[in-house]
Short mmCIF file of C-alpha atoms in Angstrom, two decimals:
data_model
loop_
_atom_site.label_atom_id
_atom_site.label_comp_id
_atom_site.label_asym_id
_atom_site.label_seq_id
_atom_site.Cartn_x
_atom_site.Cartn_y
_atom_site.Cartn_z
CA MET A 1 16.28 -37.19 26.56
CA SER A 2 15.50 -35.99 22.84
CA SER A 3 16.15 -32.38 22.06
CA VAL A 4 12.88 -32.33 20.08
CA ILE A 5 11.12 -33.71 23.36
CA ALA A 6 12.96 -31.13 25.42
CA THR A 7 11.23 -28.01 23.14
CA THR A 8 7.47 -28.97 23.31
CA ARG A 9 5.69 -27.62 25.80
CA PHE A 10 3.22 -30.51 26.80
CA SER A 11 -0.06 -29.90 28.28
CA VAL A 12 -3.79 -32.12 28.63
CA LEU A 13 -7.51 -32.38 27.73
CA ASP A 14 -9.34 -33.80 31.40
CA ARG A 15 -12.84 -34.48 29.52
CA SER A 16 -14.07 -35.19 33.16
CA ARG A 17 -15.73 -38.69 32.50
CA THR A 18 -18.04 -40.56 34.48
CA ARG A 19 -17.08 -43.88 35.62
CA GLU A 20 -18.88 -47.06 36.72
CA GLY A 21 -20.28 -47.45 40.23
CA HIS A 22 -18.93 -42.94 40.87
CA GLU A 23 -21.08 -39.73 40.60
CA ALA A 24 -20.67 -37.20 37.84
CA PRO A 25 -19.66 -34.83 40.01
CA GLU A 26 -17.55 -37.26 41.73
CA ALA A 27 -15.94 -36.61 38.07
CA LEU A 28 -15.86 -33.02 38.04
CA ARG A 29 -13.86 -33.14 41.47
CA ASP A 30 -11.13 -35.65 39.72
CA THR A 31 -10.70 -32.96 37.49
CA VAL A 32 -9.72 -29.96 39.35
CA LEU A 33 -7.85 -32.72 41.45
CA LEU A 34 -5.30 -33.68 38.10
CA ALA A 35 -5.04 -30.00 37.57
CA GLN A 36 -2.78 -29.45 40.66
CA ASP A 37 -1.20 -32.94 40.19
CA LEU A 38 -0.33 -31.64 36.85
CA GLU A 39 1.54 -28.29 38.30
CA ARG A 40 3.26 -30.10 39.94
CA LEU A 41 4.99 -32.41 37.16
CA GLY A 42 5.30 -29.05 35.02
CA TYR A 43 2.91 -29.73 32.46
CA HIS A 44 2.04 -26.32 30.79
CA ARG A 45 -1.98 -26.21 30.89
CA LEU A 46 -4.90 -27.86 31.81
CA TRP A 47 -7.40 -28.06 29.28
CA VAL A 48 -11.63 -28.77 29.83
CA SER A 49 -13.86 -29.78 27.75
CA GLU A 50 -17.84 -29.25 26.96
CA HIS A 51 -20.46 -31.85 26.03
CA HIS A 52 -23.86 -31.96 26.20
CA GLY A 53 -26.32 -34.62 26.94
CA VAL A 54 -23.84 -36.77 27.40
CA PRO A 55 -23.42 -39.61 30.06
CA GLY A 56 -20.24 -40.78 30.11
CA VAL A 57 -18.80 -37.23 30.44
CA ALA A 58 -19.69 -34.65 33.24
CA GLY A 59 -18.11 -31.56 31.58
CA SER A 60 -20.80 -29.85 30.64
CA ALA A 61 -20.20 -25.53 31.62
CA PRO A 62 -16.11 -25.00 30.94
CA THR A 63 -15.96 -21.98 31.69
CA VAL A 64 -16.83 -22.87 35.14
CA LEU A 65 -15.18 -25.73 35.82
CA ALA A 66 -12.03 -23.58 34.14
CA ALA A 67 -12.48 -21.41 36.49
CA ALA A 68 -12.67 -23.89 39.59
CA VAL A 69 -9.95 -25.58 38.51
CA ALA A 70 -7.73 -22.34 38.14
CA ALA A 71 -8.86 -20.81 41.77
CA ALA A 72 -6.91 -24.26 43.77
CA THR A 73 -3.80 -23.57 41.00
CA HIS A 74 -1.86 -21.34 40.48
CA THR A 75 0.79 -21.67 38.13
CA ILE A 76 -0.37 -24.15 35.30
CA ARG A 77 -2.07 -21.94 32.39
CA VAL A 78 -6.00 -22.75 32.83
CA GLY A 79 -8.26 -23.24 28.93
CA THR A 80 -10.94 -24.99 27.27
CA GLY A 81 -10.78 -27.56 24.38
CA GLY A 82 -13.03 -26.35 23.75
CA VAL A 83 -16.15 -23.84 24.45
CA MET A 84 -18.49 -24.81 21.06
CA LEU A 85 -18.93 -21.26 20.16
CA PRO A 86 -22.27 -22.97 17.62
CA ASN A 87 -23.88 -22.90 20.74
CA HIS A 88 -23.56 -19.59 22.22
CA GLN A 89 -23.87 -16.37 21.70
CA PRO A 90 -20.28 -14.68 21.50
CA LEU A 91 -21.06 -11.70 23.35
CA VAL A 92 -21.52 -13.93 26.28
CA VAL A 93 -18.83 -16.51 25.74
CA ALA A 94 -16.49 -13.01 25.31
CA GLU A 95 -17.66 -11.69 29.35
CA GLN A 96 -16.82 -15.19 30.43
CA PHE A 97 -13.58 -15.14 29.37
CA GLY A 98 -13.15 -11.52 29.90
CA VAL A 99 -14.05 -12.43 33.85
CA LEU A 100 -11.83 -15.57 33.59
CA GLU A 101 -8.90 -13.17 32.40
CA SER A 102 -9.07 -10.96 35.44
CA LEU A 103 -10.05 -13.21 38.44
CA PHE A 104 -6.60 -14.84 36.57
CA PRO A 105 -4.43 -12.39 35.01
CA GLY A 106 -1.96 -13.73 32.14
CA ARG A 107 -3.79 -17.67 32.43
CA ILE A 108 -6.43 -18.47 30.76
CA ASP A 109 -6.36 -19.94 27.25
CA MET A 110 -10.18 -19.39 24.93
CA GLY A 111 -9.98 -23.58 22.75
CA LEU A 112 -12.91 -22.51 20.27
CA GLY A 113 -14.26 -25.19 18.64
CA ARG A 114 -17.70 -25.86 16.27
CA SER A 115 -19.05 -28.60 16.97
CA VAL A 116 -22.97 -28.15 18.23
CA GLY A 117 -24.64 -31.46 20.62
CA PHE A 118 -24.40 -34.12 18.76
CA THR A 119 -28.11 -35.18 19.38
CA ASP A 120 -30.89 -33.87 17.18
CA GLY A 121 -32.73 -33.14 20.76
CA VAL A 122 -29.84 -31.32 22.42
CA ARG A 123 -29.92 -29.17 19.27
CA LYS A 124 -33.16 -28.71 20.57
CA ALA A 125 -32.38 -28.13 24.30
CA LEU A 126 -29.48 -25.86 22.53
CA GLY A 127 -32.11 -23.90 20.65
CA ARG A 128 -29.66 -24.59 17.42
CA ASP A 129 -29.87 -26.43 14.23
CA LYS A 130 -27.12 -28.72 12.59
CA ASP A 131 -26.14 -25.50 10.20
CA VAL A 132 -25.23 -23.52 12.45
CA ALA A 133 -21.44 -24.97 12.66
CA ASP A 134 -21.12 -23.35 9.46
CA ASP A 135 -20.83 -19.17 10.54
CA PHE A 136 -18.39 -20.87 12.89
CA ALA A 137 -15.86 -18.47 10.85
CA ALA A 138 -17.80 -15.17 11.41
CA GLN A 139 -19.38 -16.14 15.16
CA LEU A 140 -15.01 -16.47 15.67
CA ASP A 141 -14.97 -13.22 14.24
CA GLU A 142 -17.70 -11.35 15.74
CA LEU A 143 -15.78 -13.26 19.72
CA LEU A 144 -12.27 -11.71 18.93
CA GLY A 145 -14.27 -8.84 18.33
CA TRP A 146 -15.25 -8.21 21.05
CA PHE A 147 -12.21 -8.12 22.84
CA ARG A 148 -11.14 -5.89 20.44
CA GLY A 149 -13.98 -2.84 21.30
CA THR A 150 -14.85 -3.33 17.25
CA SER A 151 -18.65 -4.83 17.91
CA PRO A 152 -20.56 -2.56 15.10
CA THR A 153 -23.53 -2.58 17.43
CA GLY A 154 -21.72 0.34 19.89
CA VAL A 155 -21.62 -2.18 22.84
CA HIS A 156 -18.43 -2.77 25.10
CA ALA A 157 -18.22 -6.18 26.00
CA ARG A 158 -17.57 -5.91 29.79
CA PRO A 159 -14.52 -6.24 31.19
CA SER A 160 -13.46 -8.25 27.95
CA GLU A 161 -12.24 -5.68 25.65
CA GLY A 162 -8.88 -4.38 26.39
CA LEU A 163 -7.70 -7.62 27.58
CA ALA A 164 -5.63 -10.66 25.59
CA VAL A 165 -6.89 -14.04 26.39
CA PRO A 166 -4.88 -16.56 23.67
CA PRO A 167 -7.25 -17.92 21.24
CA PHE A 168 -6.54 -21.32 19.55
CA VAL A 169 -8.90 -23.61 17.04
CA LEU A 170 -9.86 -27.11 17.56
CA ALA A 171 -9.65 -28.14 13.63
CA MET A 172 -12.51 -30.68 13.38
CA GLY A 173 -13.16 -29.80 9.21
CA GLU A 174 -13.02 -26.63 8.66
CA GLY A 175 -10.71 -24.93 11.49
CA ALA A 176 -7.99 -26.06 10.04
CA THR A 177 -9.04 -22.88 7.41
CA ILE A 178 -10.31 -21.13 9.59
CA ALA A 179 -7.30 -21.01 11.98
CA ALA A 180 -5.20 -20.15 9.51
CA ARG A 181 -7.11 -17.33 7.83
CA ALA A 182 -7.70 -15.60 11.54
CA GLY A 183 -4.54 -16.34 12.13
CA LEU A 184 -5.11 -18.35 15.51
CA PRO A 185 -3.15 -20.86 16.88
CA MET A 186 -4.41 -25.04 15.85
CA VAL A 187 -5.12 -27.48 18.02
CA ILE A 188 -5.41 -31.01 15.81
CA GLY A 189 -5.87 -34.48 16.39
CA ASP A 190 -6.59 -37.60 16.97
CA LEU A 191 -2.36 -39.17 16.38
CA ARG A 192 -4.87 -42.01 14.74
CA GLY A 193 -5.10 -40.81 11.26
CA ARG A 194 -1.64 -39.39 11.36
CA GLU A 195 -1.72 -38.51 7.51
CA LYS A 196 -4.70 -36.69 7.27
CA MET A 197 -3.28 -34.92 10.90
CA ARG A 198 -0.46 -33.77 8.98
CA ARG A 199 -2.49 -33.09 5.71
CA GLY A 200 -4.00 -30.38 8.15
CA ILE A 201 -1.21 -29.52 9.80
CA ASP A 202 0.83 -28.22 6.36
CA HIS A 203 -3.11 -26.42 4.69
CA TYR A 204 -2.68 -24.40 7.87
CA ARG A 205 0.92 -23.52 7.49
CA ASP A 206 0.95 -22.61 4.08
CA THR A 207 -2.22 -20.69 4.08
CA PHE A 208 -1.65 -19.06 7.61
CA ARG A 209 -1.85 -14.94 7.92
CA PRO A 210 -0.16 -14.07 11.16
CA SER A 211 -2.96 -11.55 13.14
CA ALA A 212 -2.87 -9.26 16.44
CA TRP A 213 -2.59 -12.51 17.90
CA ALA A 214 -0.35 -14.25 16.15
CA ARG A 215 2.63 -13.58 14.42
CA GLU A 216 3.23 -17.10 13.18
CA PRO A 217 1.76 -20.66 12.62
CA TYR A 218 0.87 -22.51 15.79
CA VAL A 219 0.23 -25.94 16.25
CA VAL A 220 -1.23 -27.99 18.59
CA ILE A 221 -1.58 -32.02 18.26
CA SER A 222 -3.47 -34.02 20.25
CA GLY A 223 -4.50 -37.23 20.99
CA THR A 224 -4.08 -40.48 24.08
CA VAL A 225 -0.79 -40.94 25.23
CA ALA A 226 -0.45 -43.62 28.26
CA VAL A 227 2.56 -44.83 29.95
CA ALA A 228 3.27 -47.30 32.54
CA GLU A 229 5.95 -49.96 33.38
CA THR A 230 5.06 -52.39 30.99
CA PRO A 231 3.26 -52.23 27.56
CA GLU A 232 0.71 -55.13 28.63
CA GLU A 233 -0.32 -52.23 31.66
CA ALA A 234 -0.21 -48.81 29.75
CA ARG A 235 -2.42 -50.78 27.15
CA ARG A 236 -5.13 -51.54 29.75
CA LEU A 237 -5.12 -48.29 30.66
CA LEU A 238 -6.96 -47.69 27.41
CA LEU A 239 -9.85 -51.06 27.57
CA PRO A 240 -12.09 -48.18 28.69
CA GLU A 241 -12.42 -45.94 26.50
CA ALA A 242 -11.82 -48.70 23.89
CA TRP A 243 -15.03 -50.38 24.95
CA SER A 244 -17.02 -47.21 26.11
CA MET A 245 -16.75 -46.12 22.46
CA ALA A 246 -17.20 -49.18 20.80
CA TYR A 247 -20.85 -48.78 22.42
CA SER A 248 -21.00 -45.70 21.87
CA ARG A 249 -21.17 -46.71 17.62
CA THR A 250 -23.37 -49.95 18.69
CA HIS A 251 -25.37 -48.29 21.07
CA GLY A 252 -26.26 -44.57 19.49
CA THR A 253 -25.55 -43.84 23.66
CA PHE A 254 -22.03 -43.22 25.80
CA PRO A 255 -22.15 -44.84 28.72
CA PRO A 256 -19.24 -43.87 31.40
CA LEU A 257 -16.29 -46.02 31.87
CA PRO A 258 -16.27 -49.42 32.99
CA PRO A 259 -12.76 -51.09 35.06
CA ALA A 260 -10.98 -52.32 32.41
CA GLU A 261 -11.23 -56.14 34.25
CA ARG A 262 -14.76 -56.03 33.37
CA VAL A 263 -14.51 -54.93 30.15
CA GLU A 264 -11.43 -58.21 29.95
CA SER A 265 -14.64 -60.40 30.50
CA LEU A 266 -17.15 -58.68 28.10
CA ARG A 267 -18.27 -60.86 25.57
CA MET A 268 -18.91 -58.97 22.72
CA THR A 269 -20.64 -59.30 19.10
CA ASP A 270 -17.97 -58.84 15.61
CA ARG A 271 -19.46 -55.14 15.41
CA GLU A 272 -18.70 -54.28 19.26
CA ARG A 273 -15.29 -56.06 18.12
CA GLY A 274 -14.57 -54.68 15.46
CA PHE A 275 -15.17 -51.44 16.91
CA TYR A 276 -13.54 -51.41 20.05
CA GLU A 277 -10.02 -52.96 18.51
CA SER A 278 -10.22 -50.03 15.81
CA GLY A 279 -10.08 -47.85 19.52
CA LEU A 280 -7.62 -49.91 21.16
CA THR A 281 -5.02 -49.19 17.77
CA GLY A 282 -3.15 -45.89 16.55
CA HIS A 283 -1.87 -44.07 19.87
CA ILE A 284 0.71 -43.83 21.50
CA VAL A 285 0.93 -46.73 23.94
CA GLY A 286 3.98 -48.34 26.11
CA THR A 287 6.58 -48.06 28.45
CA GLU A 288 8.39 -44.68 28.81
CA GLU A 289 11.32 -45.89 26.45
CA GLN A 290 8.77 -46.60 23.59
CA VAL A 291 6.65 -43.25 24.20
CA ALA A 292 9.32 -41.42 24.17
CA HIS A 293 10.36 -42.42 20.20
CA GLU A 294 7.49 -42.90 19.67
CA LEU A 295 6.57 -38.90 20.39
CA GLU A 296 9.79 -38.21 18.93
CA THR A 297 8.87 -39.32 15.91
CA VAL A 298 5.28 -37.85 15.92
CA ILE A 299 6.60 -34.39 16.81
CA LYS A 300 9.31 -34.16 13.39
CA GLU A 301 6.95 -35.93 11.44
CA THR A 302 4.63 -32.57 12.47
CA GLY A 303 6.81 -30.10 13.25
CA ALA A 304 4.71 -29.49 16.61
CA ASP A 305 4.90 -27.20 18.85
CA GLU A 306 3.06 -29.00 22.01
CA VAL A 307 1.30 -32.09 22.58
CA LEU A 308 -1.93 -31.93 24.39
CA VAL A 309 -2.41 -35.72 26.39
CA THR A 310 -6.23 -36.58 26.39
CA THR A 311 -5.96 -39.68 27.61
CA SER A 312 -8.83 -40.76 29.52
CA THR A 313 -9.13 -43.90 31.55
CA TYR A 314 -11.33 -45.49 34.58
CA ASP A 315 -8.48 -46.16 36.87
CA ARG A 316 -7.69 -42.22 38.31
CA ASP A 317 -4.93 -43.41 39.64
CA ALA A 318 -3.14 -45.24 36.95
CA LEU A 319 -3.52 -42.67 34.99
CA LEU A 320 -1.24 -40.07 37.15
CA ASP A 321 1.04 -42.38 37.17
CA SER A 322 1.10 -42.44 32.88
CA TYR A 323 1.20 -38.67 33.54
CA ARG A 324 3.57 -38.98 36.29
CA ARG A 325 6.02 -41.07 34.03
CA LEU A 326 5.40 -38.74 30.54
CA ALA A 327 6.52 -35.54 32.54
CA ARG A 328 9.78 -37.62 33.06
CA VAL A 329 9.61 -38.54 29.41
CA ALA A 330 9.35 -34.48 28.16
CA GLY A 331 11.95 -33.42 31.19
CA LEU A 332 9.01 -32.18 33.06
CA GLY A 333 10.80 -30.11 36.05
CA ALA A 334 9.34 -31.73 39.00
CA ALA A 335 9.35 -34.98 37.63
CA HIS A 336 12.84 -35.50 38.09
CA GLN A 337 11.59 -34.95 41.12
CA GLY A 338 10.49 -38.01 42.34
CA GLN A 339 6.63 -36.35 42.17
#
């Protein structure tokens, strides 16, 4: 095994994607079960996401789901990838993470993003304008202030004040600059845009200011990684997500994941086919040997400290097998025991 891979942490973001023929509550339970499997395999952390009004995603309340995941596990770190700060009052976010950290001390991560609802309807329902994301840096500062007890309001966040919940910034758009200025770890993707990703990482490292939260830059690269016995089986894992993305680009709504065999039988318009084929490219996909080689390359190129795997597919058994094989590639503890 590569020494570069051996010194890199491996974690997972599970978006609680819904699947055709399966109800949304099952997707949430699947995330909890996956967390238990990932813990046994030796992964560093499991993160959950925040989406509102999206037919294909059940994960709408990440701190609630994180509590369920943490309660069902013992050692794996649990967090959000992320809480979209512009959608919430920073005090409430601080209180939620303060409760999580109090219940599961030393295991909670606070991944924070700057996206607002994807559609006008969702933004209206949230009571947020699109430009509220422009205030992300100030919102982030206010949030961290609640943990430090420095709010000018004279109010104190309970039980958050005095607790240390590691914050991470999801680097979309201006995120790399904001993470660097705040002196926080950064999560950046995706693997399909390697050159853009490297530019963001270089900028982050060049402008990083040490803080009480992080003395030096910490880079988490995120993206799809699919591992199987053959390259064809690994690529097949990508088909449901690629089709759902293509459908969303051509129909304006993000559907539940279809089975790979249904995707293979679909007739697509030229426009759909273009988005679909594009969605299948640029990921890290293949056998264990192929994935090890590709991972070593991208980790060397980026100097990443951690890889956050974001793979979604219809077949949950095949997904778990992929994570099991990736654990072997990464040399994670339980993977050597054949678990």
